[in-house]
Each structure stands twice: as structure tokens, then as C-alpha cells.
CSV table of C-alpha atoms in Angstrom, one decimal:
chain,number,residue,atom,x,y,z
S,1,UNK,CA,109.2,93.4,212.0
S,2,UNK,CA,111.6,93.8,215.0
S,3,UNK,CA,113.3,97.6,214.3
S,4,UNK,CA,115.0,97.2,217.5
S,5,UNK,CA,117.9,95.0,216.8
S,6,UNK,CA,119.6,93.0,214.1
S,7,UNK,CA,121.2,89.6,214.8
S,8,UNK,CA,123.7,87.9,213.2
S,9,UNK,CA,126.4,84.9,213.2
S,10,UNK,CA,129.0,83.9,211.2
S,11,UNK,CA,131.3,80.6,211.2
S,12,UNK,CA,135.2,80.5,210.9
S,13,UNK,CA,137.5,78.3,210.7
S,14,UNK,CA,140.3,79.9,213.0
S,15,UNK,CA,140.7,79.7,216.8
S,16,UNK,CA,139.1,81.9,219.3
S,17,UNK,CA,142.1,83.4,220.2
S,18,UNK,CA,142.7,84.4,216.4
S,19,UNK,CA,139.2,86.1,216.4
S,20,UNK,CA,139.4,87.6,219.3
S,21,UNK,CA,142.4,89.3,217.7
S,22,UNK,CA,140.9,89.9,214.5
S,23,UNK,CA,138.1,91.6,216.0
S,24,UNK,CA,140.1,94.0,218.5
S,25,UNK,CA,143.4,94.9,217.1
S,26,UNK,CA,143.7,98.5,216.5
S,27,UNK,CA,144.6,97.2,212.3
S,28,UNK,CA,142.1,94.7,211.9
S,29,UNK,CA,139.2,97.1,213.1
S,30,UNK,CA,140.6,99.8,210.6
S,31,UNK,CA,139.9,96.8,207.8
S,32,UNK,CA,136.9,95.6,209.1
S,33,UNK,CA,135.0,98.4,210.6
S,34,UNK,CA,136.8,101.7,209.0
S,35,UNK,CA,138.1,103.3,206.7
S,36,UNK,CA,141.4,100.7,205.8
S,37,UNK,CA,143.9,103.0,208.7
S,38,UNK,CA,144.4,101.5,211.9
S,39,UNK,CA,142.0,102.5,214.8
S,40,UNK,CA,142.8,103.6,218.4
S,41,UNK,CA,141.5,101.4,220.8
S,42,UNK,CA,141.8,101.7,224.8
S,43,UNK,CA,141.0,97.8,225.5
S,44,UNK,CA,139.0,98.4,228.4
S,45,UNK,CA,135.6,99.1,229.7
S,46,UNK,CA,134.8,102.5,229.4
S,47,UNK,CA,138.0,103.0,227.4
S,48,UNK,CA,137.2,104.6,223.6
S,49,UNK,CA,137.9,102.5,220.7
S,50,UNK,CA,137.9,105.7,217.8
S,51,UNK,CA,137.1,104.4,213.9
S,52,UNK,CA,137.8,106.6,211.2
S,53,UNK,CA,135.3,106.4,207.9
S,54,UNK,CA,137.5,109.4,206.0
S,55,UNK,CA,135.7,112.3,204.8
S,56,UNK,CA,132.8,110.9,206.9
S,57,UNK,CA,134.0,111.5,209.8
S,58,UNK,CA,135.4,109.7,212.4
S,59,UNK,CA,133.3,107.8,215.5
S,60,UNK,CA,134.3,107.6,219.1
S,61,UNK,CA,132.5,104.8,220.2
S,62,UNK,CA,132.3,103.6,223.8
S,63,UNK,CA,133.6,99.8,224.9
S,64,UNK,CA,131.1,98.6,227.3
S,65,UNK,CA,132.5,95.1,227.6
S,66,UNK,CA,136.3,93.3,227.2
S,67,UNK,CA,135.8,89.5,228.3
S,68,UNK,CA,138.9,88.0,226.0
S,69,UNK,CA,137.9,86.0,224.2
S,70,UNK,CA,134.6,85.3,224.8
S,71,UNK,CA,132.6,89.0,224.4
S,72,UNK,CA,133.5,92.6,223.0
S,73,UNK,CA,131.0,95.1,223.2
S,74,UNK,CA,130.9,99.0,222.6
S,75,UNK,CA,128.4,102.1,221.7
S,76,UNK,CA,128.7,103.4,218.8
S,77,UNK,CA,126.5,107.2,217.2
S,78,UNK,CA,126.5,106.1,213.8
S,79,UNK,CA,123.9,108.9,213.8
S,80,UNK,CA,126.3,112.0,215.0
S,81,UNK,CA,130.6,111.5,213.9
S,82,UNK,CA,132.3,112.7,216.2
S,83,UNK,CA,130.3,112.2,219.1
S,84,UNK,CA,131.4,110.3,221.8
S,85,UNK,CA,128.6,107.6,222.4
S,86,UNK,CA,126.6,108.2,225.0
S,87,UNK,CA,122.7,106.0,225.8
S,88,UNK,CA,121.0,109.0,224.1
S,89,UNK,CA,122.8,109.2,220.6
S,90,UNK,CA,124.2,105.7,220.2
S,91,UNK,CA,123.0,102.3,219.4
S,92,UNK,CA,124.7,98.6,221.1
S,93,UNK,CA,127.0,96.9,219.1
S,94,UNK,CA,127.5,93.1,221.2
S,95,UNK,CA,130.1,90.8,220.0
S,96,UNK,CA,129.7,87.6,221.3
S,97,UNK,CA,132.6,84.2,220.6
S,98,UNK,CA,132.4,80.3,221.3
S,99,UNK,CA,134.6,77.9,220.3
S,100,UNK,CA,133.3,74.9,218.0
S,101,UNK,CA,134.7,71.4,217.1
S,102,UNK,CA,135.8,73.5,213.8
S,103,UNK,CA,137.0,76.6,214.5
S,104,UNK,CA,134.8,79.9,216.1
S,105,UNK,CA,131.3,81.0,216.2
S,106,UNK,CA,130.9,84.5,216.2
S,107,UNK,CA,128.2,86.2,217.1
S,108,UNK,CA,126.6,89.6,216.8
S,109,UNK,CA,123.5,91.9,217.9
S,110,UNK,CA,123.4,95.1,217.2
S,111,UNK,CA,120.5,96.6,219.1
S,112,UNK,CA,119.0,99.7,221.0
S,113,UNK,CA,117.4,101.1,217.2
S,114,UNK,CA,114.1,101.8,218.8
S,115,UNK,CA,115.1,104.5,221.8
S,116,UNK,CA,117.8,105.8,219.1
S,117,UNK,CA,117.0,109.7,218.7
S,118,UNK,CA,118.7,110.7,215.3
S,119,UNK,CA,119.2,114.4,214.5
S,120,UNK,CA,115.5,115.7,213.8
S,121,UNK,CA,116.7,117.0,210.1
S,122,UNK,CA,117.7,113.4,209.4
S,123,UNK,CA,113.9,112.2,210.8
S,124,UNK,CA,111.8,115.0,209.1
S,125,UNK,CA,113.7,114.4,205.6
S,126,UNK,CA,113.3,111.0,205.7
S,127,UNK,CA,116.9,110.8,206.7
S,128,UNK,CA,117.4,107.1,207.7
S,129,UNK,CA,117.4,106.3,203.8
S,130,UNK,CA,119.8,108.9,202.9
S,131,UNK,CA,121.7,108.3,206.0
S,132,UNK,CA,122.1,104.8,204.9
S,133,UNK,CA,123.0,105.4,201.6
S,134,UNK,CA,126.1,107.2,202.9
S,135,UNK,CA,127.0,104.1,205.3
S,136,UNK,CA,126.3,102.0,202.4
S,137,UNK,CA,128.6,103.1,199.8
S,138,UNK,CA,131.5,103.5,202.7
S,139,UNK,CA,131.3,99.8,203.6
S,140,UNK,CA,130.9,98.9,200.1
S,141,UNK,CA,134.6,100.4,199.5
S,142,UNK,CA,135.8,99.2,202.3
S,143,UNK,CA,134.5,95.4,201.2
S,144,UNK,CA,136.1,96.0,197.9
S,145,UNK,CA,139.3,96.7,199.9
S,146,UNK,CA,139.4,94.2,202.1
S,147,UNK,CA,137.4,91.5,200.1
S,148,UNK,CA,138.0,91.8,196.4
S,149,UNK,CA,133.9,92.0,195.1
S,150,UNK,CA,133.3,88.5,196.7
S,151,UNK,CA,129.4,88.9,197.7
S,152,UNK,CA,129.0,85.1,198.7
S,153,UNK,CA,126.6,85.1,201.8
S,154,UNK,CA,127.8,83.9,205.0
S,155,UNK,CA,128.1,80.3,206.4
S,156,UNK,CA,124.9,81.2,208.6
S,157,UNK,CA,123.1,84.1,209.5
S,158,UNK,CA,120.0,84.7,211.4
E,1,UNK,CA,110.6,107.4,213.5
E,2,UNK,CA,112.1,104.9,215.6
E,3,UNK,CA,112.0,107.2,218.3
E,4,UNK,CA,107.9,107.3,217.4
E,5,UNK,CA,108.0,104.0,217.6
E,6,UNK,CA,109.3,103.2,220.6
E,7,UNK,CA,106.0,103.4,222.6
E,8,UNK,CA,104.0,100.4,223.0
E,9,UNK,CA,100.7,102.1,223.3
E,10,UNK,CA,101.9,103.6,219.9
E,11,UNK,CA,102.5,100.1,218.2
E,12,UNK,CA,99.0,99.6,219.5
E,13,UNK,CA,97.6,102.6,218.3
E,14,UNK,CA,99.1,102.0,214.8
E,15,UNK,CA,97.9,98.2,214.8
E,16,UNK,CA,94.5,99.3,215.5
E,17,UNK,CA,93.8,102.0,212.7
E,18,UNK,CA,95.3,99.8,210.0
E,19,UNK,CA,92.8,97.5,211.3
E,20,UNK,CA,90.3,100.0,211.4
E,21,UNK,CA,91.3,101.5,207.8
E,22,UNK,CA,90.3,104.7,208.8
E,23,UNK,CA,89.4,105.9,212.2
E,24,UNK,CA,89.0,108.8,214.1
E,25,UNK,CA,90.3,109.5,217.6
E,26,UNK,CA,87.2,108.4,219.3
E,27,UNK,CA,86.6,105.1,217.8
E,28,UNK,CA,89.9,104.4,218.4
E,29,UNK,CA,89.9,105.4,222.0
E,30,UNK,CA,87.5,102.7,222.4
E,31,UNK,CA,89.6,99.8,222.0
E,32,UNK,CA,92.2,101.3,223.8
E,33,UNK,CA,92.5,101.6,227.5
E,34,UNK,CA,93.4,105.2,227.6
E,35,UNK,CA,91.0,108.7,227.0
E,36,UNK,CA,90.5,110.1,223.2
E,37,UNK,CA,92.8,113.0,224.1
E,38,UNK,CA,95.7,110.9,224.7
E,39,UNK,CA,95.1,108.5,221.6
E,40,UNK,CA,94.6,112.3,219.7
E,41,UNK,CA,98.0,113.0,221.6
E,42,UNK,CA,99.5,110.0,220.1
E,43,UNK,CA,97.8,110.3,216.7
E,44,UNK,CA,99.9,114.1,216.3
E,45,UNK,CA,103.3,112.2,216.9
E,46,UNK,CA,102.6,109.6,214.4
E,47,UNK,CA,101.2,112.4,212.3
E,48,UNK,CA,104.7,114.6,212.1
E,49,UNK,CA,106.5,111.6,211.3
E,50,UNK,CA,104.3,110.3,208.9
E,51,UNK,CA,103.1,106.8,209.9
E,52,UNK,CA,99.7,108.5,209.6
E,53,UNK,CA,97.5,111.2,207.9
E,54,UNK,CA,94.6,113.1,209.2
E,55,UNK,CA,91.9,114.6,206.8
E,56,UNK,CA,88.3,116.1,208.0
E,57,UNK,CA,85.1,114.6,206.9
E,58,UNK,CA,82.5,116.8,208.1
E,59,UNK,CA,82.9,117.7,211.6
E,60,UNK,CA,85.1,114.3,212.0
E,61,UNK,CA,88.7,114.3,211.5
E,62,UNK,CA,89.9,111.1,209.8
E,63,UNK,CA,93.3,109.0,210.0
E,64,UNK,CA,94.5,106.4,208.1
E,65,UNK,CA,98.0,104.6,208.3
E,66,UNK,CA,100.7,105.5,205.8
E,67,UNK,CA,102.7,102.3,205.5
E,68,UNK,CA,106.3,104.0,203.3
E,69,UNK,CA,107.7,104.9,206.4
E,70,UNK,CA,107.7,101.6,207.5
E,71,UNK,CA,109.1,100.2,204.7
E,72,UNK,CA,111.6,102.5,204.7
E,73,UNK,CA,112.5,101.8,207.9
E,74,UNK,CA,112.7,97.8,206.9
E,75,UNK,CA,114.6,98.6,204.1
E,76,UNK,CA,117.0,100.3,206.5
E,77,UNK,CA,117.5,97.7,208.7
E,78,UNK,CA,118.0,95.0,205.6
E,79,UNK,CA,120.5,97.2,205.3
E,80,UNK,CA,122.4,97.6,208.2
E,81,UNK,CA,122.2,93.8,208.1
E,82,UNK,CA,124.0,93.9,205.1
E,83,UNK,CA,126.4,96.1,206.2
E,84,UNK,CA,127.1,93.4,209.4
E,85,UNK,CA,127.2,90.7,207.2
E,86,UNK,CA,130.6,92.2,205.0
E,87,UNK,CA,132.0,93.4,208.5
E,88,UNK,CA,131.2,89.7,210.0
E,89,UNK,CA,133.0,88.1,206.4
E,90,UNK,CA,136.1,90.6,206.8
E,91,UNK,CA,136.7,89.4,210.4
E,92,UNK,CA,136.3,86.2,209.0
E,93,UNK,CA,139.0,86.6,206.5
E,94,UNK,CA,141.5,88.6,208.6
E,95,UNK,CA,140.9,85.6,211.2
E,96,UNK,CA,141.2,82.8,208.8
E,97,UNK,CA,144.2,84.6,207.0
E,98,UNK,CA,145.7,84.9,210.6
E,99,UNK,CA,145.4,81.4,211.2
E,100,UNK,CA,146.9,79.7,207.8
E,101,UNK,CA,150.1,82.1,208.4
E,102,UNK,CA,150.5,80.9,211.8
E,103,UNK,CA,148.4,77.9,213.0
E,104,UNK,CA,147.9,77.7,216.4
């Protein structure tokens, strides 16, 4: 079992210039990674791209790397709201995009799990489940917002 | 327990008792290319976060692995995967909605 990093891909029928959009505008990252509001987002490496999740607090993470439109990267503490990402606390979240005959491929890895030190309360009670249960039901909402309940599983994944 | 995790000699260590099935530090120390104290050393961190338990049989003391934390920790990452996979699908969407209102 790798615990270090989880991969992903997805396949969409829109130009690269559309997904590049999609996936840094401050209103499409409020849909698609918080809580529905738009985010702030300093374009920029080493500028802070903030996401609000609501009553769970909101994260500043850190954007590593702004290659339009081929990669978007940033840090995120999923671990500790409110805390600006730093290596310690936070784990890499890579966006990378290529352009196919129909549309975009885009690709993710989020990865740096195994060095991650999470708040030794969390580790002691067993907190990663609980911890995820939190995340869970907040993205769950936030599917049901932006997705109706469609649970169909992605063109491909890895 | 990621953090516990993280080591390599660790991993190792872990490998080798569940193939062991129960071990103490010195048989362990064996196999490994580091002293008894250090494996003991190691044994204590996987201890406090559970990956394995120590129990005395006669003057030895015993570990075996404890494999829930482990599949906690899969079951954590299945999730976060999840979790991408709905984030991935609403950039999808937002894209693809993008596009059909104004095609490039």
C-alpha cells in the first residue's frame, strides 16, 4: 500500500484554456474545492490561494507552482485550518494539464502523507478516521451543491 | 502514524515481525543490520502508535503486529481518493459547462 500519495486523472471534454480556468478562478475553487463562496487566490508562486470550508475553518494554502495552462500546484494543512502551509504541517497538492485530440487531461497527485505530522491528539485518538469523517461529509455537501447526487465514477482514474 | 511510518528501517521492522508472528527484539535484531537496542528503540514508536503490542513471556518480552491501524490508514486514503475524485468531476463540470456556453 503506497500511504504516501494518491494519484488521479480525469478526462474532459473542454479546452485547456477552459480548465485551466476552471481550476484557478477565485469562483470555481470556491465550487470545487470549498465551501460554494468564492476563494482568494494570489496567482503566483509563493502567493496564498485561501479556501473557506465554513464552520470548519478556513485553509491558507501555499501555491508552489503557476505554469498556465499546463501545471498548478500548492500546499495545503488539511491537518491544522488556519494555518498557513508550511513543509511541516501540509501535504502536496500537484495539478498537472495536457491537451488531447478530445478535449483535456487532467491530472492530479496529491502526495507528501508519509512525513505529514498531524496534531498528536488527532494520532493518539485514532484521529485520521475522525478527521476524515469531518472532510467527508464537507465534500459530500459540497458535491450535492455543485453536482446534484450524480456518484458516476470518472472517465479514468488511477 | 504516517509520521511512524515514514522510516524505512521501520517498514522493515514491521515487515519482519508479521513475518516472524511474534518476535522479540533480539531475534529481530538479527535480520536486521542495526543493534537490538535500536530495533527495541523502533519497536517503542510502533508501540505508542499501535502498529504493535508487547507482552512478557517469562523473562522475554514479546511483539506481535497489530494490523487496524493500517487499515485505518487504507481506509483513509480510499478516502481522500474519493474526496479527489468529486473535486476532479466538479472541475470537470464547471469546465465542460464553460465550454458549451462559450466554445472556444
Amino acid at each position: 500500500m503506497n500511504t504516501d500519495r494518491i494519484e488521479r486523472e480525469v478526462s474532459i471534454e473542454a479546452p485547456i484554456e477552459r480548465v485551466w480556468e476552471a481550476l484557478t478562478k477565485a469562483e470555481s475553487i470556491g465550487m470545487w474545492f470549498g465551501d460554494g463562496a468564492a476563494a482568494t487566490i494570489d496567482l503566483r508562486v509563493g502567493g496564498v490561494m485561501v479556501i473557506n470550508h465554513g464552520e470548519h475553518g478556513t485553509y491558507p494554502t501555499l501555491i508552489v507552482a503557476v505554469d498556465p495552462p499546463r501545471a498548478f500546484s500548492y500546499r495545503w494543512a488539511g491537518g491544522y485550518p488556519g494555518d498557513l502551509a508550511t513543509e511541516e504541517n501540509s501535504t502536496l497538492v500537484e495539478f498537472t494539464l495536457r491537451s488531447t485530440p478530445d478535449g483535456t487531461v487532467l491530472h492530479l497527485v496529491e502526495s507528501g502523507f508519509d512525513a505529514l505530522t498531524l496534531p498528536t491528539d488527532r494520532v493518539a485518538t485514532g484521529g485520521f478516521e475522525s478527521h476524515s469523517k469531518g472532510w467527508t461529509g464537507v465534500i459530500a455537501k459540497f458535491a450535492q451543491y455543485v453536482m446534484g447526487t450524480d456518484e458516476t465514477p470518472l472517465v479514468s482514474s488511477s | 502514524m504516517l509520521t511512524a511510518l515514514a522510516d524505512p528501517t521501520r517498514r522493515d521492522l514491521l515487515e519482519l515481525l508479521s513475518v516472524h508472528g511474534e518476535a522479540t527484539a533480539t531475534v529481530l535484531a538479527d535480520d536486521l543490520p542495526i543493534s537490538r537496542q535500536a530495533v527495541a528503540q523502533h519497536l517503542a514508536v510502533l508501540d505508542e502508535v499501535g502498529l504493535v503490542m508487547g507482552h512478557r513471556q517469562g523473562r522475554e518480552h514479546r511483539f506481535v503486529v497489530c494490523p487496524e491501524p493500517l487499515d485505518e490508514t487504507a481506509r483513509w486514503m480510499a478516502q481522500l481518493s474519493q474526496q479527489w475524485d468529486r473535486r476532479l468531476r466538479a472541475i470537470q463540470r464547471i469546465a465542460e459547462a464553460a465550454h458549451r456556453v462559450s466554445p472556444k
